């Protein structure tokens, strides 16, 4: 903890180390992600530990004097002398880094990367939210000398680290690899721990507030502030308010359990073909995870993507919970308490579906689902997620409670038997394997 900021261990740090050693100044590192996922914090922590000195230029609050320096970079010596003087930091050749924080707010600084990297004196790290990076980059030459990395909310392992737990995930990994149940008492504790993650979520500010206060109402206020920030961003995507309306409707859409996002329910009289571009921008903003229908699920899932059939999830399940109860002034502690103890009567299936989408995305998987019509053509079997698995595919059915029946999984496996490598049912019970199906407790999703 430094200057009142709690620094959490994040996996992206190892990616940054790899970039530093392998690229050795040949490229700048661009960390892109939604707002408040911890981009600025990790960039500064990395700079502090891995370099002799660093300058952090935060373009959200930089002086005009600094911003104007990037209007003319013909004399790099002058640029570096001015920066060292203004920030009172000495730069050391090949041992200092300059951070362009919120780089989208000064596109000329991003354009300058080409020349700064070619100069090779110092390293450069840029951070930005992808939506703004794209929208503000239209009139500049995008540097090809960038190594881009995506940053997501804290995954479950990072969340456990934040709580001081470095053993649980290793235990889960070993159990998953050995295909071994953990026993009722251990499983009950693991589910309670996991539900805590679902409620708090992986936004560092929310996690820090939970650790500091142990109070869900305080955590909820933080999450609502983040949702308000995202809604501001959606106005930049689409000033008609459609993006914001689609985001706010995510919990209602998932709770209906329909075959795809019903745009007309979220925005009156709107048609899906008119919002495809908005959905793409929302996905780019990394505030949502979008699962597209795969019309003919095969190893090249992206080739069979149907852009008009999709489901939308919040990128962080903690935010999703606050979004679901947005109509109350404050998500009462009692709701959190009941959710934590698995006592809330509402069908929580859609919350589990959201967290599974988040975990699959965090582990590098693109999201797809598939539907098969009943013989009568009126109803559909639905596979919640289909993932590429080696040279084949693996279907995933999600159950929030009962698991006796998995007709959708069975029908999918009959239809595509020659393409399937593993069959997964993700649920809230302990691990078991039965009739060729792996029944996976939700907290093991990260290992798929």
PDB file of C-alpha atoms in Angstrom, residues 64-74 79 106-109 111-112:
ATOM      1  CA  UNK A  64      -1.396  22.497 -21.549  1.00  0.00           C
ATOM      2  CA  UNK A  65       2.388  22.970 -21.489  1.00  0.00           C
ATOM      3  CA  UNK A  66       3.002  19.200 -21.444  1.00  0.00           C
ATOM      4  CA  UNK A  67       0.202  18.396 -23.888  1.00  0.00           C
ATOM      5  CA  UNK A  68       1.542  20.924 -26.408  1.00  0.00           C
ATOM      6  CA  UNK A  69       5.001  19.319 -26.381  1.00  0.00           C
ATOM      7  CA  UNK A  70       3.601  16.567 -28.644  1.00  0.00           C
ATOM      8  CA  UNK A  71       2.521  19.007 -31.355  1.00  0.00           C
ATOM      9  CA  UNK A  72       6.107  19.122 -32.610  1.00  0.00           C
ATOM     10  CA  UNK A  73       8.479  16.238 -31.871  1.00  0.00           C
ATOM     11  CA  UNK A  74      11.126  17.103 -34.462  1.00  0.00           C
ATOM     12  CA  UNK A  79      11.153  17.035 -25.565  1.00  0.00           C
ATOM     13  CA  UNK A 106      -3.802  13.216 -26.546  1.00  0.00           C
ATOM     14  CA  UNK A 107      -3.778  11.367 -29.902  1.00  0.00           C
ATOM     15  CA  UNK A 108      -0.592  13.179 -30.986  1.00  0.00           C
ATOM     16  CA  UNK A 109       1.302  11.500 -28.104  1.00  0.00           C
ATOM     17  CA  UNK A 111       1.184   9.115 -32.968  1.00  0.00           C
ATOM     18  CA  UNK A 112       4.619  10.120 -31.631  1.00  0.00           C
TER      19      UNK A 112
END
